[in-house]
Amino acid sequence: EVSEMSERSKQNVAHGLAWSYYVGYLKIVLPRVKKSMEEFSSANPNLLVCRKTWKLHILIPLSCDVYDDLEKADSNIQYLTDLSETTMPRAGTKKRVYKHSLYAIRNEENQLWHCAVEYATPLQSLYAMSQDECAAFSREERLEQAKLFYRTLEEILQGSKECAGTYRLIAYEEPQEAETHFLSREILWHLQQQHHEEFAVHEGTPPPAPSTALDSAELNLQISASDLPQPLRSDGF
């Protein structure tokens, strides 16, 4: 009965997507990110000068509007190269390839910041469900599920020792009026904050002012406790 209620209210959609994303992808690739960044930095010492940014930056637009080509999303984001690949057998595929792309982000002063960045791919599923009549997924439900996906993923990653210090979640709501370089500014803020954090460790300076990007505290206020997925068994397993 609890399972049927959860399915009718779609409470388990975002929860399941977040866990699948973590177990089937992030838990595999994130522990290897810093090694890939270190290898690239050794060959290109002038590009990745801030070790705090040696992470995978994961974009989470609450609109679930995901671009396959980041350069088309924002012309200030330019593809640079791919980091070293990881290959391993996975679900019947002998040599499943995992890799990340490195981008140059241009700021208003025409300076370039470099980082590995990509969208959280499960958001494409949420968007597709809202476009499919069979899923009966409204735009409002999609927004709530995107918020729940972010909160669930954040909680999962915070409890993962293997992934500690290897990622940066960038959740945001796009402005109602189109802004040409909104996305690059969001990414740049996170890169600059990490740069200041690294600098502050050595100099003892205070952290920068908060970003306009969404954080889990804001999302906690926007989602009621009843929206959270419930366990399907009363014994907690």
mmCIF file of C-alpha atoms in Angstrom:
data_model
loop_
_atom_site.group_PDB
_atom_site.id
_atom_site.type_symbol
_atom_site.label_atom_id
_atom_site.label_comp_id
_atom_site.label_asym_id
_atom_site.label_seq_id
_atom_site.Cartn_x
_atom_site.Cartn_y
_atom_site.Cartn_z
ATOM 1 C CA GLU A 1 0.000 0.000 0.000
ATOM 2 C CA VAL A 2 2.828 2.402 0.875
ATOM 3 C CA SER A 3 4.559 1.510 -2.405
ATOM 4 C CA GLU A 4 1.400 2.237 -4.415
ATOM 5 C CA MET A 5 0.925 5.584 -2.660
ATOM 6 C CA SER A 6 4.536 6.550 -3.372
ATOM 7 C CA GLU A 7 4.184 5.605 -7.033
ATOM 8 C CA ARG A 8 0.958 7.580 -7.423
ATOM 9 C CA SER A 9 2.532 10.683 -5.872
ATOM 10 C CA LYS A 10 5.797 10.115 -7.825
ATOM 11 C CA GLN A 11 7.789 10.539 -4.602
ATOM 12 C CA ASN A 12 10.327 7.869 -5.547
ATOM 13 C CA VAL A 13 11.264 9.224 -8.992
ATOM 14 C CA ALA A 14 13.933 11.750 -7.988
ATOM 15 C CA HIS A 15 15.097 9.587 -5.090
ATOM 16 C CA GLY A 16 15.692 6.631 -7.395
ATOM 17 C CA LEU A 17 17.372 8.753 -10.064
ATOM 18 C CA ALA A 18 19.765 10.250 -7.509
ATOM 19 C CA TRP A 19 20.779 6.863 -6.144
ATOM 20 C CA SER A 20 21.176 5.394 -9.629
ATOM 21 C CA TYR A 21 23.319 8.346 -10.681
ATOM 22 C CA TYR A 22 25.526 7.900 -7.644
ATOM 23 C CA VAL A 23 25.877 4.100 -7.652
ATOM 24 C CA GLY A 24 26.054 3.677 -11.432
ATOM 25 C CA TYR A 25 28.267 6.654 -12.249
ATOM 26 C CA LEU A 26 29.550 9.080 -9.612
ATOM 27 C CA LYS A 27 30.815 6.409 -7.214
ATOM 28 C CA ILE A 28 32.828 5.006 -10.123
ATOM 29 C CA VAL A 29 34.276 8.192 -11.614
ATOM 30 C CA LEU A 30 34.663 10.672 -8.755
ATOM 31 C CA PRO A 31 37.426 8.813 -6.850
ATOM 32 C CA ARG A 32 39.492 8.996 -10.059
ATOM 33 C CA VAL A 33 38.916 12.686 -10.838
ATOM 34 C CA LYS A 34 41.813 14.147 -8.851
ATOM 35 C CA LYS A 35 44.294 11.731 -10.379
ATOM 36 C CA SER A 36 43.142 12.739 -13.870
ATOM 37 C CA MET A 37 43.375 16.426 -12.954
ATOM 38 C CA GLU A 38 46.828 15.912 -11.480
ATOM 39 C CA GLU A 39 48.027 14.191 -14.653
ATOM 40 C CA PHE A 40 46.697 17.029 -16.782
ATOM 41 C CA SER A 41 48.178 19.669 -14.479
ATOM 42 C CA SER A 42 51.608 18.041 -14.682
ATOM 43 C CA ALA A 43 51.503 18.374 -18.469
ATOM 44 C CA ASN A 44 49.873 21.844 -18.379
ATOM 45 C CA PRO A 45 51.115 23.539 -15.168
ATOM 46 C CA ASN A 46 49.754 27.001 -16.061
ATOM 47 C CA LEU A 47 46.106 26.008 -16.501
ATOM 48 C CA LEU A 48 44.969 24.319 -13.275
ATOM 49 C CA VAL A 49 46.780 26.455 -10.732
ATOM 50 C CA CYS A 50 44.151 26.125 -7.979
ATOM 51 C CA ARG A 51 43.982 22.607 -6.528
ATOM 52 C CA LYS A 52 40.626 23.386 -4.891
ATOM 53 C CA THR A 53 39.044 23.357 -8.354
ATOM 54 C CA TRP A 54 40.350 19.857 -9.146
ATOM 55 C CA LYS A 55 36.826 18.491 -8.937
ATOM 56 C CA LEU A 56 33.970 17.508 -11.198
ATOM 57 C CA HIS A 57 31.567 20.453 -11.314
ATOM 58 C CA ILE A 58 28.045 19.070 -11.722
ATOM 59 C CA LEU A 59 25.408 21.418 -13.130
ATOM 60 C CA ILE A 60 21.868 20.989 -11.773
ATOM 61 C CA PRO A 61 19.429 23.378 -13.513
ATOM 62 C CA LEU A 62 16.087 23.091 -11.724
ATOM 63 C CA SER A 63 14.357 23.605 -15.077
ATOM 64 C CA CYS A 64 15.971 20.296 -16.158
ATOM 65 C CA ASP A 65 16.975 22.094 -19.363
ATOM 66 C CA VAL A 66 20.185 20.251 -20.256
ATOM 67 C CA TYR A 67 22.362 21.110 -23.259
ATOM 68 C CA ASP A 68 24.330 18.336 -24.926
ATOM 69 C CA ASP A 69 26.838 20.966 -26.045
ATOM 70 C CA LEU A 70 27.904 23.403 -23.315
ATOM 71 C CA GLU A 71 29.380 25.769 -25.896
ATOM 72 C CA LYS A 72 25.877 26.274 -27.311
ATOM 73 C CA ALA A 73 24.516 27.011 -23.850
ATOM 74 C CA ASP A 74 26.972 29.869 -23.329
ATOM 75 C CA SER A 75 29.590 31.195 -25.766
ATOM 76 C CA ASN A 76 31.890 32.044 -22.829
ATOM 77 C CA ILE A 77 32.276 28.307 -22.187
ATOM 78 C CA GLN A 78 34.808 26.703 -24.525
ATOM 79 C CA TYR A 79 35.737 23.039 -24.766
ATOM 80 C CA LEU A 80 39.450 22.490 -24.197
ATOM 81 C CA THR A 81 40.162 18.752 -24.061
ATOM 82 C CA ASP A 82 39.197 15.486 -22.386
ATOM 83 C CA LEU A 83 40.850 14.217 -19.234
ATOM 84 C CA SER A 84 42.344 10.720 -19.201
ATOM 85 C CA GLU A 85 39.848 7.908 -19.657
ATOM 86 C CA THR A 86 38.883 5.189 -17.210
ATOM 87 C CA THR A 87 37.906 1.854 -18.767
ATOM 88 C CA MET A 88 36.385 -1.074 -16.910
ATOM 89 C CA PRO A 89 33.947 -3.944 -17.544
ATOM 90 C CA ARG A 90 30.401 -2.889 -16.727
ATOM 91 C CA ALA A 91 27.106 -4.770 -17.096
ATOM 92 C CA GLY A 92 28.327 -6.894 -19.990
ATOM 93 C CA THR A 93 30.363 -4.226 -21.757
ATOM 94 C CA LYS A 94 33.996 -5.335 -21.749
ATOM 95 C CA LYS A 95 35.559 -1.882 -21.872
ATOM 96 C CA ARG A 96 33.096 0.738 -20.717
ATOM 97 C CA VAL A 97 34.728 4.173 -21.109
ATOM 98 C CA TYR A 98 34.308 6.961 -18.553
ATOM 99 C CA LYS A 99 35.816 10.391 -19.164
ATOM 100 C CA HIS A 100 35.282 14.075 -18.408
ATOM 101 C CA SER A 101 35.718 17.174 -20.508
ATOM 102 C CA LEU A 102 37.795 20.155 -19.464
ATOM 103 C CA TYR A 103 36.459 23.621 -20.316
ATOM 104 C CA ALA A 104 37.798 27.162 -20.360
ATOM 105 C CA ILE A 105 35.350 29.660 -18.818
ATOM 106 C CA ARG A 106 35.828 33.272 -19.930
ATOM 107 C CA ASN A 107 34.990 36.098 -17.507
ATOM 108 C CA GLU A 108 34.117 39.736 -18.181
ATOM 109 C CA GLU A 109 37.802 40.706 -18.047
ATOM 110 C CA ASN A 110 38.520 38.170 -20.816
ATOM 111 C CA GLN A 111 40.427 35.935 -18.384
ATOM 112 C CA LEU A 112 40.144 32.153 -18.657
ATOM 113 C CA TRP A 113 39.335 29.806 -15.787
ATOM 114 C CA HIS A 114 39.581 26.057 -16.352
ATOM 115 C CA CYS A 115 37.530 23.246 -14.866
ATOM 116 C CA ALA A 116 35.876 19.890 -15.526
ATOM 117 C CA VAL A 117 32.137 20.474 -15.799
ATOM 118 C CA GLU A 118 29.085 18.542 -16.954
ATOM 119 C CA TYR A 119 25.349 18.350 -16.387
ATOM 120 C CA ALA A 120 23.709 15.817 -14.084
ATOM 121 C CA THR A 121 22.366 13.551 -16.823
ATOM 122 C CA PRO A 122 19.322 12.193 -14.871
ATOM 123 C CA LEU A 123 17.736 15.625 -15.305
ATOM 124 C CA GLN A 124 17.260 14.718 -18.959
ATOM 125 C CA SER A 125 15.023 11.863 -17.809
ATOM 126 C CA LEU A 126 12.948 14.201 -15.649
ATOM 127 C CA TYR A 127 12.556 16.582 -18.571
ATOM 128 C CA ALA A 128 11.618 13.766 -20.963
ATOM 129 C CA MET A 129 9.018 12.475 -18.496
ATOM 130 C CA SER A 130 7.389 15.887 -18.378
ATOM 131 C CA GLN A 131 7.082 15.778 -22.183
ATOM 132 C CA ASP A 132 5.675 12.242 -22.345
ATOM 133 C CA GLU A 133 1.930 11.786 -21.925
ATOM 134 C CA CYS A 134 2.414 8.274 -20.499
ATOM 135 C CA ALA A 135 4.383 9.657 -17.523
ATOM 136 C CA ALA A 136 1.744 12.317 -16.770
ATOM 137 C CA PHE A 137 4.457 14.519 -15.298
ATOM 138 C CA SER A 138 3.548 18.212 -15.032
ATOM 139 C CA ARG A 139 6.003 21.099 -15.153
ATOM 140 C CA GLU A 140 5.353 21.806 -11.463
ATOM 141 C CA GLU A 141 6.016 18.184 -10.549
ATOM 142 C CA ARG A 142 9.203 18.278 -12.589
ATOM 143 C CA LEU A 143 10.432 21.296 -10.615
ATOM 144 C CA GLU A 144 9.687 19.625 -7.291
ATOM 145 C CA GLN A 145 11.425 16.454 -8.439
ATOM 146 C CA ALA A 146 14.481 18.435 -9.585
ATOM 147 C CA LYS A 147 14.725 20.007 -6.123
ATOM 148 C CA LEU A 148 14.339 16.626 -4.473
ATOM 149 C CA PHE A 149 16.947 15.119 -6.797
ATOM 150 C CA TYR A 150 19.440 17.801 -5.744
ATOM 151 C CA ARG A 151 18.758 17.391 -2.032
ATOM 152 C CA THR A 152 18.947 13.598 -2.217
ATOM 153 C CA LEU A 153 22.142 13.616 -4.264
ATOM 154 C CA GLU A 154 23.741 16.109 -1.892
ATOM 155 C CA GLU A 155 22.913 13.930 1.109
ATOM 156 C CA ILE A 156 24.241 10.800 -0.607
ATOM 157 C CA LEU A 157 27.528 12.438 -1.590
ATOM 158 C CA GLN A 158 28.024 14.019 1.823
ATOM 159 C CA GLY A 159 27.913 10.526 3.320
ATOM 160 C CA SER A 160 30.327 9.057 0.757
ATOM 161 C CA LYS A 161 33.932 8.839 1.952
ATOM 162 C CA GLU A 162 35.161 7.798 -1.509
ATOM 163 C CA CYS A 163 33.779 10.958 -3.116
ATOM 164 C CA ALA A 164 34.803 13.507 -0.482
ATOM 165 C CA GLY A 165 36.440 16.584 -2.003
ATOM 166 C CA THR A 166 35.990 15.403 -5.597
ATOM 167 C CA TYR A 167 32.824 17.222 -6.677
ATOM 168 C CA ARG A 168 30.983 20.533 -6.607
ATOM 169 C CA LEU A 169 27.212 20.639 -7.078
ATOM 170 C CA ILE A 170 25.979 23.773 -8.867
ATOM 171 C CA ALA A 171 22.193 24.006 -8.510
ATOM 172 C CA TYR A 172 20.503 27.053 -9.998
ATOM 173 C CA GLU A 173 17.290 28.517 -11.335
ATOM 174 C CA GLU A 174 17.634 30.222 -14.674
ATOM 175 C CA PRO A 175 16.342 33.824 -14.862
ATOM 176 C CA GLN A 176 12.936 34.396 -16.432
ATOM 177 C CA GLU A 177 14.482 36.711 -18.998
ATOM 178 C CA ALA A 178 17.218 35.092 -21.056
ATOM 179 C CA GLU A 179 20.761 36.134 -20.124
ATOM 180 C CA THR A 180 23.474 35.283 -22.638
ATOM 181 C CA HIS A 181 26.203 34.480 -20.115
ATOM 182 C CA PHE A 182 24.215 33.449 -17.050
ATOM 183 C CA LEU A 183 25.648 29.923 -16.954
ATOM 184 C CA SER A 184 29.293 30.955 -17.279
ATOM 185 C CA ARG A 185 28.817 33.483 -14.454
ATOM 186 C CA GLU A 186 27.365 30.759 -12.212
ATOM 187 C CA ILE A 187 30.311 28.463 -12.885
ATOM 188 C CA LEU A 188 32.803 31.305 -12.449
ATOM 189 C CA TRP A 189 31.388 32.204 -9.052
ATOM 190 C CA HIS A 190 31.989 28.663 -7.825
ATOM 191 C CA LEU A 191 35.507 28.601 -9.262
ATOM 192 C CA GLN A 192 36.336 31.954 -7.672
ATOM 193 C CA GLN A 193 34.932 30.849 -4.322
ATOM 194 C CA GLN A 194 37.128 27.753 -4.354
ATOM 195 C CA HIS A 195 40.108 29.898 -5.291
ATOM 196 C CA HIS A 196 39.407 32.193 -2.328
ATOM 197 C CA GLU A 197 38.983 29.191 -0.036
ATOM 198 C CA GLU A 198 42.417 27.907 -1.003
ATOM 199 C CA PHE A 199 43.919 31.381 -0.617
ATOM 200 C CA ALA A 200 42.206 31.846 2.766
ATOM 201 C CA VAL A 201 43.821 28.685 4.134
ATOM 202 C CA HIS A 202 47.264 30.210 3.593
ATOM 203 C CA GLU A 203 46.458 33.834 4.384
ATOM 204 C CA GLY A 204 43.759 33.549 7.031
ATOM 205 C CA THR A 205 41.337 35.773 5.099
ATOM 206 C CA PRO A 206 37.539 35.474 5.497
ATOM 207 C CA PRO A 207 35.466 33.603 2.875
ATOM 208 C CA PRO A 208 33.701 35.530 0.072
ATOM 209 C CA ALA A 209 30.077 36.638 0.213
ATOM 210 C CA PRO A 210 27.387 34.020 -0.527
ATOM 211 C CA SER A 211 26.473 33.228 -4.137
ATOM 212 C CA THR A 212 23.121 33.874 -5.751
ATOM 213 C CA ALA A 213 23.059 30.156 -6.662
ATOM 214 C CA LEU A 214 20.652 27.933 -4.745
ATOM 215 C CA ASP A 215 21.824 25.895 -1.802
ATOM 216 C CA SER A 216 20.225 23.064 0.129
ATOM 217 C CA ALA A 217 18.979 25.412 2.857
ATOM 218 C CA GLU A 218 16.856 27.300 0.340
ATOM 219 C CA LEU A 219 15.566 24.073 -1.139
ATOM 220 C CA ASN A 220 14.675 22.779 2.317
ATOM 221 C CA LEU A 221 12.289 25.701 2.668
ATOM 222 C CA GLN A 222 10.695 24.974 -0.682
ATOM 223 C CA ILE A 223 9.960 21.277 -0.164
ATOM 224 C CA SER A 224 7.797 19.973 2.645
ATOM 225 C CA ALA A 225 8.782 16.901 4.619
ATOM 226 C CA SER A 226 5.829 15.006 3.117
ATOM 227 C CA ASP A 227 7.450 15.300 -0.328
ATOM 228 C CA LEU A 228 10.379 13.157 0.730
ATOM 229 C CA PRO A 229 10.379 9.490 -0.384
ATOM 230 C CA GLN A 230 9.388 7.058 2.307
ATOM 231 C CA PRO A 231 10.861 3.552 2.886
ATOM 232 C CA LEU A 232 8.819 0.795 1.296
ATOM 233 C CA ARG A 233 9.171 -1.480 4.333
ATOM 234 C CA SER A 234 8.179 -0.618 7.865
ATOM 235 C CA ASP A 235 11.239 -2.365 9.304
ATOM 236 C CA GLY A 236 13.524 0.211 7.667
ATOM 237 C CA PHE A 237 15.368 -2.167 5.329
#
